[in-house]
PDB file of C-alpha atoms in Angstrom:
ATOM      1  CA  UNK M 802     -12.549  -8.450  26.267  1.00  0.00           C
ATOM      2  CA  UNK M 803      -9.972 -10.390  24.089  1.00  0.00           C
ATOM      3  CA  UNK M 804      -6.966 -11.839  25.995  1.00  0.00           C
ATOM      4  CA  UNK M 805      -3.459 -10.464  23.933  1.00  0.00           C
ATOM      5  CA  UNK M 806      -1.692 -13.663  22.186  1.00  0.00           C
ATOM      6  CA  UNK M 807       1.761 -15.039  23.160  1.00  0.00           C
ATOM      7  CA  UNK M 808       4.772 -13.524  21.182  1.00  0.00           C
ATOM      8  CA  UNK M 809       8.296 -12.836  21.235  1.00  0.00           C
ATOM      9  CA  UNK M 810       9.533  -9.374  22.614  1.00  0.00           C
ATOM     10  CA  UNK M 811      10.892  -7.888  19.797  1.00  0.00           C
ATOM     11  CA  UNK M 812      13.644  -6.249  22.142  1.00  0.00           C
ATOM     12  CA  UNK M 813      14.848  -9.202  24.394  1.00  0.00           C
ATOM     13  CA  UNK M 814      13.314 -11.967  22.910  1.00  0.00           C
ATOM     14  CA  UNK M 815      11.199 -12.919  26.032  1.00  0.00           C
ATOM     15  CA  UNK M 816       8.103 -14.461  25.608  1.00  0.00           C
ATOM     16  CA  UNK M 817       4.695 -12.882  26.842  1.00  0.00           C
ATOM     17  CA  UNK M 818       1.071 -12.219  26.542  1.00  0.00           C
ATOM     18  CA  UNK M 819       0.903  -9.478  23.744  1.00  0.00           C
ATOM     19  CA  UNK M 820      -1.824  -7.149  24.249  1.00  0.00           C
ATOM     20  CA  UNK M 821      -0.629  -3.885  22.696  1.00  0.00           C
ATOM     21  CA  UNK M 822       3.208  -3.752  22.547  1.00  0.00           C
ATOM     22  CA  UNK M 823       5.850  -5.826  20.849  1.00  0.00           C
ATOM     23  CA  UNK M 824       7.718  -5.077  23.402  1.00  0.00           C
ATOM     24  CA  UNK M 825       7.313  -7.359  27.126  1.00  0.00           C
ATOM     25  CA  UNK M 826       6.664  -5.054  29.906  1.00  0.00           C
ATOM     26  CA  UNK M 827       9.985  -5.342  31.568  1.00  0.00           C
ATOM     27  CA  UNK M 828      11.324  -3.723  28.291  1.00  0.00           C
ATOM     28  CA  UNK M 829       8.399  -1.594  28.208  1.00  0.00           C
ATOM     29  CA  UNK M 830       9.441   0.112  31.536  1.00  0.00           C
ATOM     30  CA  UNK M 831      13.163  -0.006  30.295  1.00  0.00           C
ATOM     31  CA  UNK M 832      12.408   2.412  27.223  1.00  0.00           C
ATOM     32  CA  UNK M 833      10.411   4.328  29.323  1.00  0.00           C
ATOM     33  CA  UNK M 834      13.256   5.117  31.712  1.00  0.00           C
ATOM     34  CA  UNK M 835      15.542   5.768  28.481  1.00  0.00           C
ATOM     35  CA  UNK M 836      13.034   8.478  27.367  1.00  0.00           C
ATOM     36  CA  UNK M 837      12.902   9.925  30.499  1.00  0.00           C
ATOM     37  CA  UNK M 838      16.900   9.902  30.451  1.00  0.00           C
ATOM     38  CA  UNK M 839      16.632  11.744  27.367  1.00  0.00           C
ATOM     39  CA  UNK M 840      13.897  13.945  27.880  1.00  0.00           C
ATOM     40  CA  UNK M 841      15.696  15.263  30.816  1.00  0.00           C
ATOM     41  CA  UNK M 842      19.123  15.637  29.229  1.00  0.00           C
ATOM     42  CA  UNK M 843      17.196  17.675  26.563  1.00  0.00           C
ATOM     43  CA  UNK M 844      15.132  19.924  28.989  1.00  0.00           C
ATOM     44  CA  UNK M 845      18.571  21.463  29.833  1.00  0.00           C
ATOM     45  CA  UNK M 846      19.124  24.580  28.726  1.00  0.00           C
ATOM     46  CA  UNK M 847      22.980  24.204  27.930  1.00  0.00           C
ATOM     47  CA  UNK M 848      22.130  20.666  26.400  1.00  0.00           C
ATOM     48  CA  UNK M 849      19.570  21.598  23.761  1.00  0.00           C
ATOM     49  CA  UNK M 850      22.431  22.168  21.095  1.00  0.00           C
ATOM     50  CA  UNK M 851      23.395  18.544  21.418  1.00  0.00           C
ATOM     51  CA  UNK M 852      23.337  15.947  18.477  1.00  0.00           C
ATOM     52  CA  UNK M 853      21.920  12.702  18.429  1.00  0.00           C
ATOM     53  CA  UNK M 854      25.374  10.714  19.179  1.00  0.00           C
ATOM     54  CA  UNK M 855      25.852  13.385  22.011  1.00  0.00           C
ATOM     55  CA  UNK M 856      22.595  12.541  23.407  1.00  0.00           C
ATOM     56  CA  UNK M 857      23.533   8.770  23.411  1.00  0.00           C
ATOM     57  CA  UNK M 858      26.949   9.246  25.288  1.00  0.00           C
ATOM     58  CA  UNK M 859      25.471  11.595  27.791  1.00  0.00           C
ATOM     59  CA  UNK M 860      22.427   9.070  28.699  1.00  0.00           C
ATOM     60  CA  UNK M 861      23.408   5.816  27.362  1.00  0.00           C
ATOM     61  CA  UNK M 862      20.679   5.621  24.839  1.00  0.00           C
ATOM     62  CA  UNK M 863      21.080   4.047  21.705  1.00  0.00           C
ATOM     63  CA  UNK M 864      21.148   5.916  18.977  1.00  0.00           C
ATOM     64  CA  UNK M 865      18.461   3.986  17.655  1.00  0.00           C
ATOM     65  CA  UNK M 866      16.031   4.252  20.526  1.00  0.00           C
ATOM     66  CA  UNK M 867      16.688   7.901  20.325  1.00  0.00           C
ATOM     67  CA  UNK M 868      15.868   7.518  16.726  1.00  0.00           C
ATOM     68  CA  UNK M 869      12.306   5.730  17.362  1.00  0.00           C
ATOM     69  CA  UNK M 870      11.732   8.304  20.307  1.00  0.00           C
ATOM     70  CA  UNK M 871      11.824  11.405  17.361  1.00  0.00           C
ATOM     71  CA  UNK M 872       9.974   9.449  15.114  1.00  0.00           C
ATOM     72  CA  UNK M 873       6.907   8.867  17.271  1.00  0.00           C
ATOM     73  CA  UNK M 874       7.212  12.450  17.941  1.00  0.00           C
ATOM     74  CA  UNK M 875       8.176  11.713  21.764  1.00  0.00           C
ATOM     75  CA  UNK M 876      11.568  13.943  21.601  1.00  0.00           C
ATOM     76  CA  UNK M 877      10.918  17.032  19.699  1.00  0.00           C
ATOM     77  CA  UNK M 878      13.606  18.201  17.050  1.00  0.00           C
ATOM     78  CA  UNK M 879      11.945  21.643  17.010  1.00  0.00           C
ATOM     79  CA  UNK M 880      13.658  23.028  20.259  1.00  0.00           C
ATOM     80  CA  UNK M 881      16.879  21.008  19.433  1.00  0.00           C
ATOM     81  CA  UNK M 882      18.523  22.368  16.620  1.00  0.00           C
ATOM     82  CA  UNK M 883      20.917  20.068  16.287  1.00  0.00           C
ATOM     83  CA  UNK M 884      19.054  17.387  17.032  1.00  0.00           C
ATOM     84  CA  UNK M 885      18.444  14.581  13.832  1.00  0.00           C
ATOM     85  CA  UNK M 886      18.775  10.838  12.958  1.00  0.00           C
ATOM     86  CA  UNK M 887      20.806   9.208  10.979  1.00  0.00           C
ATOM     87  CA  UNK M 888      19.691   8.806   6.912  1.00  0.00           C
ATOM     88  CA  UNK M 889      19.025   5.056   6.173  1.00  0.00           C
ATOM     89  CA  UNK M 890      20.628   5.120   3.140  1.00  0.00           C
ATOM     90  CA  UNK M 891      24.076   6.911   3.784  1.00  0.00           C
ATOM     91  CA  UNK M 892      24.158   7.649   7.632  1.00  0.00           C
ATOM     92  CA  UNK M 893      23.575  11.414   6.613  1.00  0.00           C
ATOM     93  CA  UNK M 894      22.206  13.404  10.296  1.00  0.00           C
ATOM     94  CA  UNK M 895      18.282  14.498   9.249  1.00  0.00           C
ATOM     95  CA  UNK M 896      15.089  15.784  11.049  1.00  0.00           C
ATOM     96  CA  UNK M 897      12.231  14.293   9.097  1.00  0.00           C
ATOM     97  CA  UNK M 898      11.670  11.185   7.063  1.00  0.00           C
ATOM     98  CA  UNK M 899      13.869   8.308   6.207  1.00  0.00           C
ATOM     99  CA  UNK M 900      16.232   9.372   3.531  1.00  0.00           C
ATOM    100  CA  UNK M 901      17.867  12.659   3.040  1.00  0.00           C
ATOM    101  CA  UNK M 902      17.389  14.974  -0.056  1.00  0.00           C
ATOM    102  CA  UNK M 903      20.551  13.780  -1.627  1.00  0.00           C
ATOM    103  CA  UNK M 904      19.589  10.196  -1.379  1.00  0.00           C
ATOM    104  CA  UNK M 905      15.560  10.681  -2.145  1.00  0.00           C
ATOM    105  CA  UNK M 906      17.239  12.454  -5.468  1.00  0.00           C
ATOM    106  CA  UNK M 907      19.228   9.859  -6.197  1.00  0.00           C
ATOM    107  CA  UNK M 908      16.593   6.834  -5.711  1.00  0.00           C
ATOM    108  CA  UNK M 909      13.850   9.234  -7.935  1.00  0.00           C
ATOM    109  CA  UNK M 910      17.362   9.266 -10.732  1.00  0.00           C
ATOM    110  CA  UNK M 911      17.104   5.492 -10.359  1.00  0.00           C
ATOM    111  CA  UNK M 912      13.972   4.892 -10.565  1.00  0.00           C
ATOM    112  CA  UNK M 913      13.249   6.822 -13.684  1.00  0.00           C
ATOM    113  CA  UNK M 914      16.104   5.499 -15.072  1.00  0.00           C
ATOM    114  CA  UNK M 915      14.948   2.154 -15.069  1.00  0.00           C
ATOM    115  CA  UNK M 916      11.657   3.037 -16.083  1.00  0.00           C
ATOM    116  CA  UNK M 917      13.100   4.550 -19.164  1.00  0.00           C
ATOM    117  CA  UNK M 918      15.258   1.148 -19.795  1.00  0.00           C
ATOM    118  CA  UNK M 919      11.962  -0.828 -19.458  1.00  0.00           C
ATOM    119  CA  UNK M 920      10.234   1.273 -22.114  1.00  0.00           C
ATOM    120  CA  UNK M 921      12.956   1.019 -24.670  1.00  0.00           C
ATOM    121  CA  UNK M 922      12.707  -2.364 -24.098  1.00  0.00           C
ATOM    122  CA  UNK M 923       9.255  -2.729 -24.645  1.00  0.00           C
ATOM    123  CA  UNK M 924       9.718  -0.797 -27.537  1.00  0.00           C
ATOM    124  CA  UNK M 925      12.375  -3.147 -29.101  1.00  0.00           C
ATOM    125  CA  UNK M 926      10.024  -5.866 -28.583  1.00  0.00           C
ATOM    126  CA  UNK M 927       6.584  -4.274 -29.932  1.00  0.00           C
ATOM    127  CA  UNK M 928       9.963  -3.672 -32.978  1.00  0.00           C
ATOM    128  CA  UNK M 929      10.897  -7.002 -33.187  1.00  0.00           C
ATOM    129  CA  UNK M 930       7.048  -8.714 -33.225  1.00  0.00           C
ATOM    130  CA  UNK M 931       6.136  -5.983 -36.011  1.00  0.00           C
ATOM    131  CA  UNK M 932       8.915  -7.147 -38.063  1.00  0.00           C
ATOM    132  CA  UNK M 933       8.347 -11.133 -37.383  1.00  0.00           C
ATOM    133  CA  UNK M 934       4.683 -10.689 -38.067  1.00  0.00           C
ATOM    134  CA  UNK M 935       6.265  -8.617 -41.671  1.00  0.00           C
ATOM    135  CA  UNK M 936       8.351 -11.217 -42.471  1.00  0.00           C
ATOM    136  CA  UNK M 937       5.135 -13.788 -41.940  1.00  0.00           C
ATOM    137  CA  UNK M 938       3.470 -11.951 -44.141  1.00  0.00           C
ATOM    138  CA  UNK M 939       6.075 -11.359 -46.993  1.00  0.00           C
ATOM    139  CA  UNK M 940       6.902 -15.210 -46.977  1.00  0.00           C
ATOM    140  CA  UNK M 941       3.357 -15.912 -46.796  1.00  0.00           C
ATOM    141  CA  UNK M 942       2.858 -13.747 -50.048  1.00  0.00           C
ATOM    142  CA  UNK M 943       5.234 -15.988 -51.682  1.00  0.00           C
TER     143      UNK M 943
END
C-alpha cells in the first residue's frame, strides 16, 4: 500500500498527507457539513424554488462551493427548477456546462473569425512568395 504525499490543502493551505482528496481532513469535514446544510435546505418543499444565491444566503455556504456541489452531481438541479450556477464568462445562471449558450455562440464566432484571419494571412503569404518567385524568374531570364 502506498503512502500519500505531503501537500497543501487547496482550501486552507495547511500541510497534510494527501491520499485521495486535495483538501485536508478538517476542510473535508467542513465541506461535508456545508453539503448537508444545502441538502437539508433543498429537501424542504418550500425551498425547492430557491436560486443559488438564496441557498447561499440561507445556509451560509458560498456560491462557489454550491456550484461545485452541483457540478459534482451531489446537488441535483432536476428537482430544483430555479437552481443553477453562474456562467464562467458572463455570470448568467446556467444548469449545465461551464458557459451559457450566448457565450458559447460568441466564442464559436470569435474562433471562426480567428481561423478566417489566419487563412487569409496564409493566402497572402503564399501570394507574396509566388510573386517573389515570379520576379526572381523574370530577373534571371533577362
